[in-house]
XYZ file of C-alpha atoms in Angstrom:
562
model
C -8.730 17.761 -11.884
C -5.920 20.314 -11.090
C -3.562 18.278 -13.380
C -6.324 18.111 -16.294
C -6.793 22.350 -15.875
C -3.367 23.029 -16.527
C -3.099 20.558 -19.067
C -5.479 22.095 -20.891
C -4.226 25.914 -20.379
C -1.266 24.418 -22.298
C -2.727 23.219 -24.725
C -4.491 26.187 -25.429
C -1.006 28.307 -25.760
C 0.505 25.782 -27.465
C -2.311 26.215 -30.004
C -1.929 30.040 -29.669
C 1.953 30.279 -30.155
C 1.573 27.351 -33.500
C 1.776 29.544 -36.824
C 0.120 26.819 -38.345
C -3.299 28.092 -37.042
C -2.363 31.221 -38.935
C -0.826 30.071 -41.940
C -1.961 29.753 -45.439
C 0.789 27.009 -45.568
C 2.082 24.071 -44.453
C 3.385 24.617 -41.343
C 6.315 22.672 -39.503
C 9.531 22.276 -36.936
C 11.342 23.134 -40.459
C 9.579 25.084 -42.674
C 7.067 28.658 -42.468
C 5.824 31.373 -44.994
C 8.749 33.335 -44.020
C 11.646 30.975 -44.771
C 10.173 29.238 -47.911
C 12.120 29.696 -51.024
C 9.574 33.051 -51.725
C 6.941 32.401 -54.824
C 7.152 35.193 -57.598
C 4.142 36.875 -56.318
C 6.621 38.163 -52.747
C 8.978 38.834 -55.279
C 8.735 42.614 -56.347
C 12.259 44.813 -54.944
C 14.340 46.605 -58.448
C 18.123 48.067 -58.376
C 15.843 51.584 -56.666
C 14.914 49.394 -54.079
C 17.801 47.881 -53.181
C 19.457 51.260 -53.228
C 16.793 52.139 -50.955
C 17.427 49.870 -48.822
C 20.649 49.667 -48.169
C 20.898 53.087 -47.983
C 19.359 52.830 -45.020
C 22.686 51.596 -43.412
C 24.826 53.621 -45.297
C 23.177 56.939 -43.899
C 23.323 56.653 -40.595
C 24.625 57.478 -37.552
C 26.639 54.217 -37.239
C 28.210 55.159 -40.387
C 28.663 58.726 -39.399
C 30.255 57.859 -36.302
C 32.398 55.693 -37.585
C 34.496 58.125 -39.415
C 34.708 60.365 -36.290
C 35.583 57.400 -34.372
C 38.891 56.179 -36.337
C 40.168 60.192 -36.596
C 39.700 60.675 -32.420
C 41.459 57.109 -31.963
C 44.712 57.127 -34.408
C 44.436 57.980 -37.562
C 44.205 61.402 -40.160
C 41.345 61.860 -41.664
C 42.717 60.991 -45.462
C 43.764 57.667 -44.091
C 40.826 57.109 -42.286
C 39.267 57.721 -45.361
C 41.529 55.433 -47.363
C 40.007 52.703 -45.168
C 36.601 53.816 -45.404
C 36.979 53.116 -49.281
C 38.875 49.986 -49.053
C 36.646 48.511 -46.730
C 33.426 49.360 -48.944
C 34.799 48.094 -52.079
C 35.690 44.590 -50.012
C 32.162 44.590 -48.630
C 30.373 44.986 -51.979
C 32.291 42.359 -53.446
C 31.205 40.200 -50.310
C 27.695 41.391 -50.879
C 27.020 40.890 -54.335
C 28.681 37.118 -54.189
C 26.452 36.469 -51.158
C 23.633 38.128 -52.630
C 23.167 35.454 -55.332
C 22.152 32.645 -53.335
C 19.094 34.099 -52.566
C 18.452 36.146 -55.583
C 18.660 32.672 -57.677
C 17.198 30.514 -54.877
C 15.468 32.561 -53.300
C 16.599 31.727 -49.619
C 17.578 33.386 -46.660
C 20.464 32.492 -44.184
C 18.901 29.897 -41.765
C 17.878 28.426 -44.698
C 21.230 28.360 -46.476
C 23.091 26.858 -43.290
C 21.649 23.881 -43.584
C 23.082 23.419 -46.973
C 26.266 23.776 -45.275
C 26.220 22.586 -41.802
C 23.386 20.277 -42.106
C 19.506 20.132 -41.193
C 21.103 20.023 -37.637
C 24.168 21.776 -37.596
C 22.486 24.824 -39.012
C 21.635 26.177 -35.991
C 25.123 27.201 -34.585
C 25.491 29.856 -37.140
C 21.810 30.717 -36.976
C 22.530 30.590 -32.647
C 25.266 33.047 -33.415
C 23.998 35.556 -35.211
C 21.285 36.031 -33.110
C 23.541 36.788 -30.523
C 25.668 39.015 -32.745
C 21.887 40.714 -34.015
C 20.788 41.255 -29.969
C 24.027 43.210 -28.974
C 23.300 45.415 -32.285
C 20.123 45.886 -31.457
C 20.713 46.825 -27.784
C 23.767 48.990 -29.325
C 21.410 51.022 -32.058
C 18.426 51.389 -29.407
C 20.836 53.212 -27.079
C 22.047 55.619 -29.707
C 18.282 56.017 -30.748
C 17.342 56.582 -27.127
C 20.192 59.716 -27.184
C 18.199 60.974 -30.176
C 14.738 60.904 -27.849
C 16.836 62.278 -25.032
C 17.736 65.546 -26.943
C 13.996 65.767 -28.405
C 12.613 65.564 -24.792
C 15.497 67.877 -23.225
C 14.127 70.513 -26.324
C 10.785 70.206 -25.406
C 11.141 70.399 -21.771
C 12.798 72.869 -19.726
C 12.164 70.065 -17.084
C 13.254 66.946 -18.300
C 16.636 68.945 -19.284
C 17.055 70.055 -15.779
C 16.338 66.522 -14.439
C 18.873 65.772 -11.666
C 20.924 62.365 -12.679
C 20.092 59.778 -10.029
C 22.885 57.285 -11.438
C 26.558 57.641 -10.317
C 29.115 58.882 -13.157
C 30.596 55.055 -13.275
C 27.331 54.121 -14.811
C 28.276 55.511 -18.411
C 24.535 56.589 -18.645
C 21.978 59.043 -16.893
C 18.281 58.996 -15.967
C 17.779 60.937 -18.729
C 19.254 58.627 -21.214
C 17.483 55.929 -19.528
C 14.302 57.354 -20.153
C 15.191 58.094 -23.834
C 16.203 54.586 -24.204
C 13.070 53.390 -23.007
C 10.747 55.548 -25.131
C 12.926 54.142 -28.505
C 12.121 50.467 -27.582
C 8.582 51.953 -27.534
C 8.197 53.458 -30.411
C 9.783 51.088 -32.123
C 7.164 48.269 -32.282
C 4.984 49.646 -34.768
C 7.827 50.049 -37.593
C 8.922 46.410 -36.530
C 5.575 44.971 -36.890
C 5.560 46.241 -41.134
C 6.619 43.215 -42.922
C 10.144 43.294 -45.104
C 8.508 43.515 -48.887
C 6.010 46.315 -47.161
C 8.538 48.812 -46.033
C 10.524 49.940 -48.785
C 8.504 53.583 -49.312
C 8.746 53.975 -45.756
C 12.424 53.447 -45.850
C 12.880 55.809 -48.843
C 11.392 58.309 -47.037
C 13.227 57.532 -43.597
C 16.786 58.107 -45.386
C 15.241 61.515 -46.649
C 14.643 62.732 -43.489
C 17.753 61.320 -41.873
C 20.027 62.495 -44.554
C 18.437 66.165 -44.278
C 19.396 66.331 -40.325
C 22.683 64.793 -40.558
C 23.953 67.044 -43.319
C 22.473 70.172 -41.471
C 24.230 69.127 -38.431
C 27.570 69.066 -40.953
C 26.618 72.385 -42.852
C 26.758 73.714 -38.853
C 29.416 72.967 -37.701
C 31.237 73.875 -40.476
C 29.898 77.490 -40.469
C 30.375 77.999 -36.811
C 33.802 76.772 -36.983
C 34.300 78.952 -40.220
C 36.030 75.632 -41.985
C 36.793 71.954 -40.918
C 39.299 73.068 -37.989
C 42.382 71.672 -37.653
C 41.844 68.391 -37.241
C 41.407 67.502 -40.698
C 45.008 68.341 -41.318
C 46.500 66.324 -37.859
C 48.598 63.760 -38.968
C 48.280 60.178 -37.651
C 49.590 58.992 -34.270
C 50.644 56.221 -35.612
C 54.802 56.564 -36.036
C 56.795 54.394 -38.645
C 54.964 52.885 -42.020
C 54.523 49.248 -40.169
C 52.700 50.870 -36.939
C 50.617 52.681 -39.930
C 49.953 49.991 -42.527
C 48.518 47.709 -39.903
C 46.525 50.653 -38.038
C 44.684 51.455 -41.393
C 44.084 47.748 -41.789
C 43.015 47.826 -38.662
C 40.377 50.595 -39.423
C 39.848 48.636 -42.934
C 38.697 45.303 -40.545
C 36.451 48.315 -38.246
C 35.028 49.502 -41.657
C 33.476 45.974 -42.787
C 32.864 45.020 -39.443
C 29.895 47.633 -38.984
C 28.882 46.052 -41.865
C 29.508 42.035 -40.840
C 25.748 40.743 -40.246
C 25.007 43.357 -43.423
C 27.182 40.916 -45.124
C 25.279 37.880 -44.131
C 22.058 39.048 -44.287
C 22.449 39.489 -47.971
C 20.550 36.572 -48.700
C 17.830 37.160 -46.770
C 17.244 40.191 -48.631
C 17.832 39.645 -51.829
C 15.636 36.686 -52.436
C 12.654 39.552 -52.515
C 14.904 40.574 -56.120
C 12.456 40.555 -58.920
C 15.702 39.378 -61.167
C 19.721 38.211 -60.154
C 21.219 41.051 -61.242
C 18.774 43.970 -59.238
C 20.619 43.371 -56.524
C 24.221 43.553 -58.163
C 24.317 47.279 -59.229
C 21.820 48.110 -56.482
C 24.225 46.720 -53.820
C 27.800 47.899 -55.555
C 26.399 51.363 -55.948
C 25.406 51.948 -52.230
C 27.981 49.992 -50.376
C 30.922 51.731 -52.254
C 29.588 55.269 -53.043
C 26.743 55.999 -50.726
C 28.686 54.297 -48.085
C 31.581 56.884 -48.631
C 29.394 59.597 -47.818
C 28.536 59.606 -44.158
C 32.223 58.935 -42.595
C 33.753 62.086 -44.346
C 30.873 63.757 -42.939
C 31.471 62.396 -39.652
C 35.388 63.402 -39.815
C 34.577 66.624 -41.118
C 31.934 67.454 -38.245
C 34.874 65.576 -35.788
C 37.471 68.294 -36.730
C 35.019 71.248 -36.734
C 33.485 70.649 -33.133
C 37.084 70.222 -32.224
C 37.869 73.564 -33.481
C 34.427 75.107 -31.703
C 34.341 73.411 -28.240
C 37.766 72.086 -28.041
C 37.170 68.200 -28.473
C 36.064 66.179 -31.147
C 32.637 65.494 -31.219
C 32.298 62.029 -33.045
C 28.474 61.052 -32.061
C 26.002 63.565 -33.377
C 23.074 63.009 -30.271
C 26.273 64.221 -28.109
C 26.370 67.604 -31.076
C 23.207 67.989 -30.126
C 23.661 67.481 -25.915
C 26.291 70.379 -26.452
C 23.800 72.664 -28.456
C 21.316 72.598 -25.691
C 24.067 73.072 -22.775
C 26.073 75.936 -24.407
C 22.980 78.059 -25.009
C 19.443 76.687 -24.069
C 17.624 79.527 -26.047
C 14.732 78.587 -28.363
C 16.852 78.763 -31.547
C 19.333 76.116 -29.975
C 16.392 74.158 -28.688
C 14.523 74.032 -31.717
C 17.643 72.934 -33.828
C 18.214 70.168 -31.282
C 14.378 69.112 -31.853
C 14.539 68.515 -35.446
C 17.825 67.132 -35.485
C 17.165 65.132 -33.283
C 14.131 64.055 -34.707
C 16.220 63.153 -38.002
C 18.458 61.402 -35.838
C 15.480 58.619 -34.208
C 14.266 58.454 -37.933
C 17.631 56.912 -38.703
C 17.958 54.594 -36.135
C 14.775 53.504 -36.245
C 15.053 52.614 -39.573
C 19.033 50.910 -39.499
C 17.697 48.966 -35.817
C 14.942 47.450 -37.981
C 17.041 46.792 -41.604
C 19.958 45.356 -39.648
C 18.595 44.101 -36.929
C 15.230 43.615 -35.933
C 14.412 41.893 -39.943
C 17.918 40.092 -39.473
C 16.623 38.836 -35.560
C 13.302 37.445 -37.191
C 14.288 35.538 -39.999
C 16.582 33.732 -37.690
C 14.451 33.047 -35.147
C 12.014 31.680 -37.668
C 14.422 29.716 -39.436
C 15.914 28.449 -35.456
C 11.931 27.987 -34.759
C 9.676 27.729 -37.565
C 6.499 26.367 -36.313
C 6.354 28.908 -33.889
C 8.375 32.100 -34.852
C 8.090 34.430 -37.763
C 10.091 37.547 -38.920
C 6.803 39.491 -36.680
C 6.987 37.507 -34.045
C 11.344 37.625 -34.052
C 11.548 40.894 -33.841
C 9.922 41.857 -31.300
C 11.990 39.028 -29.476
C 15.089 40.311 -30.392
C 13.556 44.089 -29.125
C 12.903 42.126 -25.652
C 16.584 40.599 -25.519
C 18.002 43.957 -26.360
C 16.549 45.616 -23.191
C 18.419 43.168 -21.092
C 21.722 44.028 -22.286
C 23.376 47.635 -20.863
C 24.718 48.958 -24.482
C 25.971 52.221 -22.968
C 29.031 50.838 -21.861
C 29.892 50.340 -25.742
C 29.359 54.217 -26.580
C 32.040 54.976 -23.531
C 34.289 56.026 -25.634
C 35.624 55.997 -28.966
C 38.176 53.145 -28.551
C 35.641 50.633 -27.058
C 32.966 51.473 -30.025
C 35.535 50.566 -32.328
C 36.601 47.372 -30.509
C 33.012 46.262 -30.048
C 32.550 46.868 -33.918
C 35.618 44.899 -34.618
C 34.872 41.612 -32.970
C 31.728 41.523 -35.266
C 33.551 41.125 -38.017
C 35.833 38.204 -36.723
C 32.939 36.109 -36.450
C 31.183 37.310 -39.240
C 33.883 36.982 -41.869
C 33.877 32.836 -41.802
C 30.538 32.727 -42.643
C 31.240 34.831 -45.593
C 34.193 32.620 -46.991
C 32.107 29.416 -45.989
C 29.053 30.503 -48.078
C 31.020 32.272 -51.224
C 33.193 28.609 -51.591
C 30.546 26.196 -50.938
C 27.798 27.794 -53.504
C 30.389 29.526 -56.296
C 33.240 26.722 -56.167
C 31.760 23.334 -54.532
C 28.413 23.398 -55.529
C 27.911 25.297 -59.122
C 25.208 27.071 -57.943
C 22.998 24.897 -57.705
C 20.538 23.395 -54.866
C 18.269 21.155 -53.915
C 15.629 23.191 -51.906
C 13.189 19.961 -51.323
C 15.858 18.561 -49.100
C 16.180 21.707 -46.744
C 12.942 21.324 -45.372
C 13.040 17.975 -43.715
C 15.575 15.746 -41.538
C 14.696 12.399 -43.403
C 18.285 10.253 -43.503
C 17.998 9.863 -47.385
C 18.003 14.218 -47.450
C 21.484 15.120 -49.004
C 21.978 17.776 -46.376
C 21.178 15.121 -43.546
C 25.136 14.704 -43.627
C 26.969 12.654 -40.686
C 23.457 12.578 -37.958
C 22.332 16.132 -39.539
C 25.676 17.685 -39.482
C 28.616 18.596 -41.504
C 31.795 18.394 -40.032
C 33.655 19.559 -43.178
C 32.080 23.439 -42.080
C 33.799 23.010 -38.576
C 37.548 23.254 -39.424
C 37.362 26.492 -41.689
C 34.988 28.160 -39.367
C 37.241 27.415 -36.181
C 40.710 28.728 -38.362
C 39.031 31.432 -39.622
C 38.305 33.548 -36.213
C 40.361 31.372 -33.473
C 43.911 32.666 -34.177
C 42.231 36.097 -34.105
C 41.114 35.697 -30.277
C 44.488 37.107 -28.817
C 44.951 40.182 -30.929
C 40.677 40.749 -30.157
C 41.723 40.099 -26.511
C 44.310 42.749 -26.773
C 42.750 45.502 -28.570
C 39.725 45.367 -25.477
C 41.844 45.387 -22.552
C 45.457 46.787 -23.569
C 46.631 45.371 -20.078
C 46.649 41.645 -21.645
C 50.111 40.982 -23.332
C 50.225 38.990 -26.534
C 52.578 38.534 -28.932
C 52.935 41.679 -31.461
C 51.839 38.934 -34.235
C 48.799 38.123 -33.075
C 48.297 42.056 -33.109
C 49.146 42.355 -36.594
C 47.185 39.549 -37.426
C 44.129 40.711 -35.888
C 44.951 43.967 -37.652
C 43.940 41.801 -40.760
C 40.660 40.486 -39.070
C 38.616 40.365 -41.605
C 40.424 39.625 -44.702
C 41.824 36.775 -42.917
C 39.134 35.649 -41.326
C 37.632 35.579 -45.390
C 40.062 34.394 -47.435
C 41.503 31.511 -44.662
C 37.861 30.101 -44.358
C 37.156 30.178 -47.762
C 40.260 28.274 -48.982
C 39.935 25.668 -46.270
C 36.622 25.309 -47.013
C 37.085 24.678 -50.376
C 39.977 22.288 -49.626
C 38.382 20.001 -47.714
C 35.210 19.919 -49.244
C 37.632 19.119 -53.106
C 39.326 16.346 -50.420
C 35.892 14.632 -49.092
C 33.522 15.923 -51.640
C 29.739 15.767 -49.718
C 26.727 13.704 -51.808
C 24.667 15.274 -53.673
C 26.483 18.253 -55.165
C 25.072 19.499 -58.334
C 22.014 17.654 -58.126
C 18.406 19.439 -58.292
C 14.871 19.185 -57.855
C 13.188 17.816 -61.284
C 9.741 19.610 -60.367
C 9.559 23.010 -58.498
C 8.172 21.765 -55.607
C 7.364 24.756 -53.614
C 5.876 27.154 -56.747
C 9.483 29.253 -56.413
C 10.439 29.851 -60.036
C 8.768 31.466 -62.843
C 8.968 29.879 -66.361
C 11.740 31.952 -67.394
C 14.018 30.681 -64.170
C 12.208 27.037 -64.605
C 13.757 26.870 -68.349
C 17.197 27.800 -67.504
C 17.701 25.921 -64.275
C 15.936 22.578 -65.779
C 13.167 22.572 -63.161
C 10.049 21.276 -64.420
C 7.077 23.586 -63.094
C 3.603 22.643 -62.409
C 0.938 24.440 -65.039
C -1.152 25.307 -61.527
C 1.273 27.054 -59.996
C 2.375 28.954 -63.260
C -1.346 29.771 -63.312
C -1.474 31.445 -59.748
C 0.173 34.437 -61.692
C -1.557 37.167 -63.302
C -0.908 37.237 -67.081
C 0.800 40.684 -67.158
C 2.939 39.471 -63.871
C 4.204 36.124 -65.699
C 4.962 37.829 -68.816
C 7.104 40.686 -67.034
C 8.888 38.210 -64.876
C 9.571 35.753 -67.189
C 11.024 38.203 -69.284
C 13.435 39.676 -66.757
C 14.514 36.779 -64.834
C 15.948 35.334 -68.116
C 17.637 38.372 -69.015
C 18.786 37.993 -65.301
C 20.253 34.527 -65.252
C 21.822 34.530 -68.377
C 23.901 37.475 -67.352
C-alpha cells in the first residue's frame, strides 16, 4: 500500500512538471513551444527593437566597468579604447553572421547544435553554456545586489551602520549579502515576462539606466574639475611587443563580455519580423552604442582617481564612497537614485544575457519539461549557490574571469559561421531536428558528430596554459602560450572555423543542402515559402490575419533577397 502511495505522488509530479499538460502543442523529449522554429504570428521584433535590445548590454555596468577595468590593470585610456573599438567591430561581424540562422530559420542555439553535433551530441555545447550562463548570472546578481546595498545604506541610517559579521578574507560583507539576496528577489517577476513581451520594458530600463550612469559621469567630472590625470597616464606596458599583445589582450577581454552575447544571437533573432532587422539593428549597437559606456567608465576611472586618490572602476563602489565621505541627505539621496538606476540595469542585462539565455537552454537540454519560464528561474537558483564576489576582488581577476568566457565561447562561433555559411548553403532541414529516428540526417554516427569534436578541442585547448597563467601569475608557462592566449579569441575563431570547414570539405556529412518539401511546423510565411522552395499548407497560411500576411510577406521577401 506504502509502495502504491508513493507511486502515485509521482505520478502526480510527473504530470505536474510535463509541459505537455500546458501546451497548445505537441509536446516531447525533443521538441516545446519555446524551441520550435517560431510561426509568423511570435514573430514581431524591427531594427528599434533590436537596438533596444541589445542596448540593454551595451549600457551597463558590465560595459562600464570594463573600461575602468583595462585602464587600472595596464593600459592608457586611448589604447584601452583602441580595443574597446576593435573588439566591437569583431563582435558585430560575429553577431550579424550568427544572427542569420535564426532570422532565416527561425531557431535558437540548442536547436542549432544538433545540426552540428547531432540529436545527441547537442547537448555538450548546450551543457556548457549553461554553465558559462550560471557563473554570469551569479556574477551580474552580485553587482545588482551592490546596487540594493547602496539603496538600503541611503535609506537607512541603520543598515549603513550595520557591523560586518564576515572576516575581511571573505571579499563580501553582511551588508552585501543582504543586497545580494534582495536582487535574486526581485528579480523573479521581470524573469517570469516572456522574451517577445519585454521589449517596452527594456526600452524603458536602458532609459533609466543610461540617466544614472551618465549622472554618475557628469559628477565626477565636476568634482574633479576635468578627467584627472589618469586619462593622460601612459601604459605600463614597456616595449611595442609587451604592448601589441596587452591590447590584444584587452581586444580578447572586450568580446569576451560579450561571448554568450555572441551565441545567443540566434536565439534572439529568430523573433526578427525580416533577415535583415537584425543586421543594422545589431551593427549599430554593438559598434557604436557599445563604444559609449567604457569611455565613460575610463573617464569616471581617472576622475575618482583625481578626487579620492584611486580609481574607482565599479560605479555601486562610486556610490559606497558617496555615502562614507559625507552621509548628509544630499549624498544619500544621490546614492538612492543612482543606485536605483544602477539595479534597473542589472536587472535588465541578468535577464537579456542570462536568465533568457539559461531558459532556452534548459528547454532545448529538457524540452518536455523545461521552458524559457521555467529555465530561468533555474538558472536564478544555481546562481545563489555560486560565491560571485570573489570575481569583483579586484580588477585583474574581473578581467581574467571575463576572459576565459571567451575561450570557450569563440569555437562555437567559428563552428556555427562555417557549417551554415560555407558547408551547408544556408539551408536546413528543421523536420529532422526534432526527432532521433536513424534515417534523421542529423542522427550522424549513434546521434553524434565527430567532425564538431576536433575544431572545438583546437580551438580553446592550446589556450589553457596562457588562461592558466593570466589567473594565478605563480604558474610558469612558456611566454608563447602567453602571447597566444593574448589572441584568445581571434584564435579561438578563425582556428575552429577553418578546421571545421576542412574536415567537414574532407568527409562531407549526408544530407547537406537538402530541405523540407512542405513547411511542416507552419514557420514560414508565403513570401519566405516562395524563395526557400518550401511548399506551405493553405491552413496554416490561413491562421494569419489578412493585414499580418500581406505585411510579412512583403518584408520577408525584401529580406531574403537582400
Amino acid at each position: 500500500m506504502t509502495a502504491f502511495r508513493y507511486g502515485t505522488m509521482l505520478s502526480h509530479l510527473h504530470n505536474a512538471l510535463t509541459l505537455s499538460l500546458q501546451s497548445k502543442s505537441s509536446v516531447s523529449v525533443w521538441i516545446n513551444d519555446d524551441i520550435r522554429p517560431l510561426p509568423p504570428s511570435r514573430r514581431t521584433w524591427s531594427t528599434l527593437t533590436f537596438i533596444g535590445w541589445w542596448s540593454v548590454w551595451q549600457l551597463s555596468l558590465t560595459n562600464w566597468q570594463l573600461g575602468g577595468a583595462l585602464v587600472a590593470s595596464s593600459l592608457s585610456v586611448w589604447q584601452t579604447m583602441v580595443a574597446v573599438i576593435l573588439g566591437r567591430i569583431i563582435a558585430a561581424i560575429v553577431a550579424i553572421l550568427i544572427g542569420y540562422i535564426g532570422a532565416e530559420w527561425h531557431i535558437g542555439f540548442p536547436v542549432y547544435s544538433r545540426v552540428i553535433w547531432g540529436v545527441f551530441g547537442a547537448f555538450l555545447p548546450t551543457l556548457l553554456r549553461i554553465g558559462l550562463s550560471v557563473v554570469g548570472f551569479a556574477f551580474q546578481s552580485y553587482t545588482g545586489g551592490l546596487c540594493v546595498t547602496a539603496i538600503l545604506a541611503a535609506i537607512f541610517p541603520s543598515f549603513y551602520r550595520m557591523k560586518n559579521s564576515l572576516p575581511i578574507s571573505a571579499h563580501v560583507t553582511t551588508q552585501q549579502i543582504i543586497g545580494w539576496a534582495i536582487f535574486n528577489i526581485i528579480s523573479i517577476p521581470v524573469l517570469y515576462r516572456r522574451p517577445e513581451r519585454s521589449e517596452r520594458i527594456m526600452i524603458g530600463m536602458n532609459a533609466v539606466s543610461f540617466a544614472s550612469l551618465l549622472g554618475i559621469m557628469i559628477w565626477s567630472l565636476s568634482r574633479a574639475h576635468g578627467a584627472g590625470d589618469l586619462i593622460h597616464q601612459n601604459s605600463q606596458l614597456h616595449g611595442s611587443a609587451a604592448l601589441g599583445f596587452g591590447i590584444m589582450q584587452a581586444v580578447t577581454t572586450v568580446v569576451g563580455t560579450l561571448s554568450i552575447a555572441l551565441t545567443s544571437q540566434m536565439d534572439f533573432s529568430r523573433f526578427a519580423r525580416k533577415p535583415s532587422d537584425q543586421v543594422f539593428g545589431q551593427w549599430f549597437t554593438f559598434v557604436i552604442i557599445g563604444s559609449i559606456m567604457p569611455l565613460f567608465g575610463c573617464l569616471t576611472s581617472s576622475a575618482t582617481q583625481a578626487i579620492y586618490g584611486q580609481a574607482l572602476w565599479n560605479p555601486p563602489t562610486i556610490l559606497a564612497m558617496w555615502l562614507e565621505r559625507d552621509y548628509s541627505s544630499t549624498s544619500r539621496a544621490a546614492a538612492f537614485f543612482s543606485g536605483l538606476g544602477l539595479v534597473t540595469s542589472q536587472l535588465a542585462l541578468n535577464v537579456v544575457d542570462n536568465g533568457y539565455s539559461m531558459g532556452m537552454d534548459l528547454s532545448g537540454l529538457l524540452p518536455k519539461y523545461v521552458n524559457i519560464r521555467r529555465g530561468c528561474f533555474v538558472g536564478l537558483i544555481l546562481a545563489t549557490a555560486l560565491c560571485p564576489w570573489e570575481l569583483l576582488a579586484s580588477a585583474t581577476t574581473f578581467v581574467g574571469v571575463i576572459s576565459s568566457f571567451s575561450i570557450f565561447m569563440a569555437p562555437f562561433c567559428g563552428i556555427h559561421i562555417s557549417d551554415y555559411w560555407i558547408i551547408r548553403d544556408r539551408r536546413l532541414k528543421l523536420s529532422d531536428l526534432y526527432h532521433a529516428r536513424p534515417d534523421g540526417v542529423y542522427f550522424y554516427t549513434m546521434g553524434m558528430n565527430w567532425r564538431s569534436v576536433f575544431p572545438w578541442l583546437v580551438g580553446w585547448v592550446p589556450l589553457l596554459p596562457g588562461f592558466l597563467h593570466s589567473i594565478r601569475p605563480t604558474i610558469h608557462v612558456p611566454v608563447g602560450a602567453d602571447r597566444l592566449y593574448a589572441l584568445g579569441f581571434p584564435y579561438g575563431l578563425l582556428s575552429s572555423l577553418i578546421v571545421n570547414t576542412l574536415i567537414n570539405k574532407l568527409f562531407p556529412p549526408r544530407g547537406l543542402g537538402e530541405i523540407d518539401q512542405e513547411d511542416v511546423f507552419g514557420t514560414f510565411t508565403a513570401g519566405e515559402a516562395a524563395v526557400l522552395g518550401i511548399h506551405q499548407n493553405a491552413m496554416q497560411d490561413s491562421e494569419m490575419t489578412p493585414e499580418q500576411r500581406s505585411s510579412l510577406e512583403r518584408q520577408e521577401i525584401e529580406g531574403m533577397k537582400a
